[in-house]
Amino acid sequence: MTTNNNIISSKNFDKDFLWGIATSAPQIEGAYNADGRGLSIWDVFAKRQGKIKDNSKPSHACNFYYRYKDDLLIAKALGFKIFRFSISWTRILPDGTGKVNPAGIKFYHNLIDECLQLGLVPYITLFHWDLPYDLQKEGGWTSHFVVKWFARFAKICCHEFGDKVKNWMVINEPMSFTALGYMLGIHAPGKKGLKNFLPAVFNATLAQAEGGRIIRAEVGNANIGTTFSCSEILPNNPNNHLDVAAANRIDILVNRLFVEPTLGLGFPNDGFALMDKLNFNNKAWRYYDKMQFDFDFIGLQNYFPLTIKHNSLIPIVNAMEVKPSKRKVPLNALGWEINPTSFYNIIKRFATYDGIKKIIITENGACFKDKMVNGVVNDIERIEYFKTHLTSLKKLHQEEKKLEGYFAWTLLDNFEWSEGYTARFGIVYVDFESQLRTIKQSGYWWRDFLTK
Ligand code: BGC
């Protein structure tokens, strides 16, 4: 393994470059039924046999609900300036729409106060995939009412926390939860097919912009963003026009579908028949104004590139991924390709959108088969991952004025959705039985990077 020594410290970046550590409520909080919290779609989905790899549930996760003070101390000690977390909708509104739960409000006040006391700047994500189960019973993201439900939740959060928190993100990766949860059925709520996916995309696009408008109206001096997943898409054979066209279709879905309407460009099309359906045969434009919001920053989240090949047997997209394991490239523990150059390329490309004013990398990280040996987790692969990606980041920082910050994913090993507790992404190792935390070598690497 090559070690890159070019990157030694955050001093290679501007002083005001934003360094953060990112988390999400359903992955760390646990305490699923404490103090009046209602069930989310993930609590219910995880009960279905075979949906979660290790048959686990997010019920206790990292117990962050009870341990947040100690965990924030770790984030602080490792040198991070920003703590990104999400708000669990069902702690605030147990059934999604009805009565506000004061204990839930109190928890987030405590969490925010603790951040502020420690000098950690809070960045709130309003929605990181844990839709209230009661709202799913009414159709969830496929119901057009979801825009109103979400707006109310957003308003309550802004009203409660807006005096203390100025940095807000509306939605985490709309492409991921609509595709995995409403098209492929492998994430909560486990719905499949275009009849679920297309309305979910449509409503999530509207809710995202509406969330932005609400924060703008409710929170003075707010810095408002939303986050998108992104992946460089490469044709398997660049000289084969079918592969190139297939890669373009996947690019529309993976990279353009949400950002373009948000920027006021409408849904992308490029002759991809699926997009005609999404446009309701040319009627969606009536909503384009409502789908647009002038975000102060866009959060970009990158984990892997995709290599795509034409395959007419695959419905709708006529495309398939050529698995990284077949291409002899470096892999993480989930078999995702590790490629810091593609990280550079895709951020560079998003920077070319005129409508994007600022970019923060709001997630980037990797999971490996970490082992604790004599109390030490020597995760050299993760250190190498961060070194190489921060080398790309440095280049981006020198070239792109728009790039303002980088948040690592993630503080703690946690509930990794359908992978359960089997995929460890943290820079802090969590023993899920004892809830003992052990800072991994990558955590110490971050501390040195940020503080030396
Ligand atoms: C999500 C995280 C997730 C990470 C790794 C991102 O898409 O926002 O919640 O843990 O990917 O899979």
XYZ file of C-alpha atoms and ligand atoms in Angstrom:
464
model
C 0.000 0.000 0.000
C 1.387 3.390 -0.904
C 1.411 6.065 1.716
C 0.911 9.598 0.681
C 2.940 12.019 2.726
C 1.888 15.197 0.931
C -0.975 15.755 3.313
C 0.193 16.248 6.799
C -2.026 18.805 8.367
C -5.105 20.947 8.071
C -2.679 23.867 7.904
C -2.455 23.141 4.194
C -5.983 24.540 3.984
C -7.332 28.029 4.604
C -7.866 28.864 8.254
C -11.624 29.147 7.846
C -12.008 25.840 5.982
C -14.758 23.906 7.781
C -13.779 20.590 9.351
C -16.591 18.491 10.677
C -17.654 15.046 11.692
C -21.014 13.763 10.471
C -23.602 11.501 12.117
C -27.306 10.724 11.814
C -29.970 10.114 14.469
C -31.305 6.706 13.396
C -27.793 5.303 13.114
C -26.540 6.297 16.566
C -29.257 7.409 18.971
C -30.926 4.147 19.969
C -33.441 4.732 22.806
C -36.083 3.929 20.228
C -38.994 4.009 22.671
C -37.632 6.359 25.322
C -39.462 9.451 26.508
C -42.376 9.233 24.114
C -40.515 8.689 20.836
C -42.674 7.178 18.086
C -41.587 4.434 15.701
C -39.855 5.272 12.447
C -39.959 3.232 9.253
C -36.529 1.823 10.160
C -37.726 0.460 13.508
C -40.470 -1.416 11.707
C -38.522 -2.436 8.585
C -35.755 -3.973 10.704
C -38.282 -6.390 12.223
C -38.862 -7.990 8.826
C -36.898 -11.199 8.516
C -33.932 -10.984 6.170
C -34.070 -7.246 5.582
C -31.065 -6.447 7.790
C -27.927 -8.488 7.202
C -27.315 -9.466 10.835
C -31.019 -9.348 11.700
C -30.292 -6.464 14.028
C -32.379 -3.394 14.784
C -31.562 0.254 15.342
C -33.316 0.052 18.754
C -30.183 0.707 20.804
C -27.525 1.480 18.200
C -24.759 3.467 19.949
C -27.019 4.645 22.759
C -26.020 8.170 21.802
C -29.281 9.413 23.332
C -27.768 8.669 26.733
C -24.102 9.030 25.888
C -24.071 12.176 23.766
C -22.022 14.154 26.283
C -19.141 11.701 26.224
C -19.357 11.272 22.458
C -19.254 15.013 21.850
C -16.206 15.187 24.095
C -14.496 12.676 21.822
C -15.391 14.679 18.708
C -13.990 17.766 20.377
C -10.845 16.023 21.582
C -10.135 14.792 18.052
C -10.077 18.398 16.870
C -13.312 18.685 14.902
C -14.918 22.112 14.783
C -18.322 21.040 13.497
C -20.731 18.361 14.638
C -23.328 17.286 12.080
C -26.336 15.416 13.414
C -29.932 14.813 12.357
C -33.181 15.229 14.216
C -35.352 12.185 14.715
C -38.778 13.247 13.439
C -40.582 10.828 15.797
C -38.875 12.220 18.878
C -40.388 15.602 18.048
C -43.686 14.365 16.600
C -44.232 10.733 17.644
C -46.912 10.092 15.040
C -45.444 12.479 12.475
C -48.137 15.116 12.485
C -49.948 15.378 15.803
C -48.753 16.472 19.209
C -45.267 17.751 19.871
C -43.279 15.661 22.359
C -41.579 18.021 24.854
C -39.037 15.370 25.887
C -37.829 15.094 22.304
C -37.474 18.856 22.037
C -35.568 18.872 25.302
C -33.124 16.228 24.114
C -32.091 18.298 21.102
C -31.830 21.451 23.201
C -29.487 19.569 25.517
C -27.481 18.206 22.621
C -27.184 21.623 21.002
C -26.280 23.308 24.295
C -23.592 20.727 24.889
C -22.145 21.335 21.400
C -22.128 25.067 21.954
C -20.511 24.749 25.342
C -17.746 22.616 23.880
C -17.246 24.998 20.989
C -18.568 22.500 18.418
C -20.654 24.244 15.758
C -23.897 22.287 15.240
C -25.042 21.509 11.681
C -28.546 20.064 11.696
C -29.963 17.697 9.075
C -33.749 17.748 9.221
C -34.359 14.446 7.474
C -31.910 11.543 7.464
C -34.294 8.806 6.302
C -36.225 8.000 9.528
C -39.740 8.836 8.374
C -42.416 8.351 11.055
C -44.016 4.935 10.581
C -47.488 6.416 11.030
C -46.882 8.599 8.004
C -45.711 5.616 5.974
C -49.083 4.032 6.690
C -50.547 7.022 4.854
C -48.225 6.503 1.881
C -45.028 8.106 3.190
C -42.984 9.790 0.483
C -45.424 8.659 -2.192
C -48.207 10.790 -0.701
C -48.352 14.406 -1.793
C -49.296 15.257 1.805
C -45.710 14.493 2.797
C -44.691 17.989 1.733
C -47.067 19.465 4.312
C -46.126 16.932 6.988
C -42.462 17.670 6.469
C -43.053 21.412 6.399
C -44.698 21.291 9.800
C -41.872 19.239 11.274
C -39.333 21.662 9.769
C -41.188 24.658 11.157
C -41.282 23.239 14.665
C -37.543 22.489 14.573
C -36.695 25.962 13.252
C -38.896 27.612 15.829
C -37.338 25.598 18.653
C -33.688 25.522 17.683
C -33.294 28.422 15.247
C -31.996 30.853 17.854
C -29.110 28.560 18.696
C -28.373 26.841 15.383
C -27.682 28.730 12.162
C -26.475 25.898 9.908
C -29.178 23.676 8.491
C -29.461 20.926 5.910
C -32.895 19.955 4.693
C -32.602 16.384 3.404
C -29.889 13.754 3.380
C -29.327 12.173 -0.043
C -32.833 12.089 -1.529
C -31.615 9.797 -4.303
C -30.536 7.143 -1.823
C -33.712 6.875 0.196
C -36.060 7.130 -2.778
C -34.127 4.584 -4.877
C -33.271 2.124 -2.102
C -36.506 2.496 -0.129
C -39.143 3.155 -2.820
C -37.710 1.510 -5.962
C -35.495 -1.405 -4.971
C -37.108 -2.191 -1.616
C -33.811 -2.860 0.138
C -34.116 0.051 2.568
C -37.108 1.120 4.649
C -39.964 1.190 3.918
C -39.191 -1.642 1.481
C -41.378 -0.429 -1.383
C -40.627 -1.299 -4.983
C -41.271 -0.144 -8.501
C -41.845 3.025 -10.456
C -45.297 3.543 -8.993
C -43.580 4.233 -5.667
C -40.303 5.696 -6.891
C -41.590 8.407 -9.206
C -43.994 10.049 -6.738
C -41.362 9.744 -3.986
C -38.841 11.595 -6.166
C -41.381 14.236 -7.054
C -42.470 14.823 -3.462
C -38.935 14.751 -2.042
C -37.913 17.414 -4.559
C -40.801 19.612 -3.476
C -40.218 18.968 0.238
C -36.553 19.828 -0.107
C -37.216 23.257 -1.561
C -40.095 23.867 0.842
C -37.796 23.009 3.750
C -35.337 25.619 2.481
C -38.075 28.256 2.323
C -39.230 27.453 5.833
C -35.754 27.731 7.314
C -35.253 31.036 5.468
C -38.511 32.380 6.893
C -38.057 31.094 10.423
C -34.336 31.340 11.218
C -32.551 34.666 11.150
C -29.123 34.590 9.440
C -29.490 30.943 8.529
C -26.920 29.163 6.398
C -29.080 26.727 4.450
C -28.022 23.642 2.562
C -29.209 20.233 1.508
C -27.160 17.168 0.646
C -26.805 15.003 -2.444
C -25.025 11.733 -3.027
C -22.740 11.816 -6.055
C -20.626 9.286 -7.923
C -18.462 9.599 -10.991
C -20.070 7.381 -13.654
C -17.756 5.780 -16.186
C -18.752 3.752 -19.266
C -17.187 0.307 -19.165
C -15.964 0.759 -22.720
C -15.718 4.448 -23.609
C -15.569 3.540 -27.305
C -18.848 1.677 -27.198
C -21.685 4.125 -27.761
C -24.171 1.818 -26.020
C -22.071 1.805 -22.843
C -21.702 5.578 -23.068
C -25.470 6.028 -23.396
C -26.081 3.596 -20.530
C -23.619 5.506 -18.341
C -25.427 8.719 -19.216
C -28.773 7.311 -18.069
C -27.285 6.218 -14.769
C -25.614 9.604 -14.431
C -29.017 11.276 -14.789
C -30.394 9.165 -11.953
C -27.405 9.184 -9.652
C -26.098 12.721 -10.066
C -28.585 15.021 -11.783
C -32.072 13.995 -10.759
C -32.296 16.050 -7.580
C -29.777 18.830 -7.977
C -31.126 20.140 -11.276
C -34.731 20.827 -10.222
C -33.351 22.307 -7.001
C -31.278 24.743 -9.058
C -34.309 25.680 -11.152
C -33.264 23.607 -14.175
C -36.148 21.146 -13.961
C -35.773 17.383 -14.148
C -33.004 16.251 -16.521
C -34.129 14.418 -19.644
C -31.621 13.822 -22.472
C -34.006 11.440 -24.185
C -34.194 9.042 -21.218
C -37.776 7.705 -21.409
C -38.069 7.305 -17.635
C -37.648 11.041 -17.267
C -40.721 11.645 -19.458
C -42.705 9.664 -16.934
C -41.315 11.724 -14.101
C -42.276 14.835 -15.964
C -45.817 13.445 -16.205
C -45.576 13.813 -19.969
C -44.578 17.402 -19.714
C -46.758 18.567 -16.889
C -44.215 18.655 -14.076
C -42.846 22.021 -15.242
C -45.763 23.662 -13.477
C -44.089 22.701 -10.229
C -40.596 23.772 -11.232
C -40.796 27.031 -9.312
C -41.783 25.199 -6.167
C -38.952 22.691 -6.644
C -36.360 25.424 -6.777
C -34.665 27.009 -3.783
C -31.611 29.205 -3.634
C -29.508 27.175 -1.195
C -26.541 28.871 0.459
C -24.553 25.678 0.102
C -24.889 22.227 -1.357
C -23.628 19.264 0.640
C -22.008 16.593 -1.514
C -21.473 13.056 -0.283
C -19.210 10.685 -2.123
C -18.315 7.070 -1.464
C -17.543 5.379 -4.799
C -17.570 5.724 -8.594
C -19.623 3.393 -10.794
C -18.590 1.651 -14.007
C -21.581 1.030 -16.245
C -22.256 -1.267 -19.151
C -25.215 -1.497 -21.533
C -27.549 -4.394 -20.790
C -30.887 -4.531 -22.558
C -32.197 -7.173 -20.137
C -32.279 -4.742 -17.248
C -35.638 -2.969 -17.307
C -36.000 0.808 -17.418
C -32.308 1.744 -17.410
C -30.923 -0.912 -19.803
C -27.717 -0.652 -17.859
C -25.790 -2.569 -15.226
C -22.845 -1.992 -12.977
C -19.598 -3.826 -13.655
C -18.786 -4.800 -10.088
C -15.525 -3.412 -8.723
C -14.519 -6.926 -7.595
C -14.367 -7.875 -11.288
C -12.131 -4.933 -12.145
C -9.190 -5.459 -9.775
C -9.530 -2.119 -8.033
C -9.091 -1.333 -4.310
C -12.248 -2.109 -2.315
C -13.709 -1.295 1.066
C -15.403 -3.913 3.244
C -18.696 -3.491 1.382
C -16.995 -4.078 -1.971
C -17.204 -0.412 -2.957
C -14.403 0.913 -5.150
C -11.946 3.241 -3.418
C -10.932 5.920 -5.866
C -9.759 9.366 -4.681
C -9.411 10.590 -8.264
C -13.077 9.947 -8.925
C -13.852 11.861 -5.731
C -11.936 14.802 -7.202
C -13.626 14.463 -10.596
C -17.200 14.371 -9.376
C -16.832 17.318 -6.992
C -15.147 19.245 -9.788
C -18.110 18.533 -12.025
C -20.697 19.685 -9.473
C -18.681 22.876 -9.046
C -19.453 23.705 -12.697
C -23.155 24.236 -11.902
C -23.485 28.027 -11.836
C -26.393 27.835 -9.410
C -24.292 26.145 -6.723
C -22.862 28.914 -4.585
C -20.892 26.926 -2.026
C -20.008 23.269 -1.622
C -19.343 21.360 1.561
C -18.368 17.706 1.420
C -20.896 16.682 4.068
C -19.916 12.982 4.049
C -16.972 10.914 2.895
C -15.487 7.843 4.532
C -15.117 4.073 4.338
C -15.803 0.836 6.193
C -13.221 -1.840 6.816
C -13.056 -5.053 8.795
C -11.670 -3.388 11.890
C -10.274 -5.610 14.599
C -9.474 -4.682 18.142
C -6.151 -6.201 19.203
C -4.986 -5.581 22.756
C -7.239 -2.575 23.016
C -5.980 -1.019 19.779
C -7.794 -0.709 16.445
C -5.075 -0.169 13.899
C -7.180 0.740 10.887
C -4.415 1.634 8.477
C -6.675 1.235 5.455
C -8.986 3.955 6.739
C -6.031 6.246 7.429
C -4.849 5.655 3.879
C -8.384 6.322 2.620
C -8.535 9.690 4.357
C -4.983 10.630 3.347
C -5.620 10.010 -0.326
C -9.036 11.660 -0.307
C -7.716 14.689 1.547
C -4.957 14.945 -1.049
C -7.689 15.219 -3.681
C -9.514 17.628 -1.393
C -6.450 19.855 -1.151
C -6.270 20.086 -4.920
C -9.990 20.906 -5.065
C -9.521 23.513 -2.361
C -6.760 25.202 -4.355
C -8.841 25.208 -7.519
C -12.416 25.768 -6.375
C -13.303 28.850 -4.370
C -16.756 27.332 -3.817
C -15.451 24.529 -1.658
C -15.807 25.509 1.991
C -15.470 22.367 4.034
C -15.233 18.636 4.594
C -17.107 16.477 7.116
C -15.812 12.959 7.669
C -18.257 10.064 7.867
C -18.447 9.138 10.733
C -17.689 9.486 14.438
C -18.918 6.093 15.685
C -19.371 2.642 14.217
C -23.131 2.499 13.972
C -26.301 0.996 12.515
C -25.392 0.901 8.834
C -28.936 0.512 7.485
C -29.489 -2.836 5.753
C -25.952 -3.887 6.727
C -26.906 -3.671 10.400
C -23.841 -3.489 12.624
C -21.610 -5.415 10.226
C -20.138 -2.437 8.370
C -17.935 -0.211 10.505
C -17.446 3.329 9.180
C -16.457 5.050 12.443
C -13.190 6.598 13.498
C -14.239 5.403 16.948
C -14.785 1.670 17.470
C -17.984 0.713 19.272
C -18.454 -2.563 21.108
C -22.221 -2.821 20.705
C -22.589 -5.188 23.673
C -20.793 -3.099 26.267
C -21.147 0.225 24.414
C -17.462 0.791 25.076
C -15.823 3.312 22.746
C -12.213 2.954 21.542
C -10.689 5.645 19.397
C -9.268 3.965 16.304
C -5.846 4.892 14.956
C -7.680 6.811 12.229
C -9.277 8.896 14.982
C -5.864 9.754 16.316
C -4.720 10.432 12.771
C -7.545 12.965 12.436
C -6.574 14.555 15.742
C -3.018 15.056 14.500
C -4.215 16.261 11.137
C -6.513 18.834 12.716
C -4.461 20.001 15.644
C -0.761 19.719 14.798
C -25.565 7.936 4.220
C -25.107 7.417 5.568
C -24.458 6.056 5.391
C -23.264 6.183 4.480
C -22.495 4.900 4.265
C -24.540 7.739 3.131
O -25.192 7.545 1.946
O -25.930 9.268 4.315
O -26.188 7.402 6.416
O -24.098 5.474 6.596
O -23.740 6.617 3.228
O -23.286 3.964 3.642
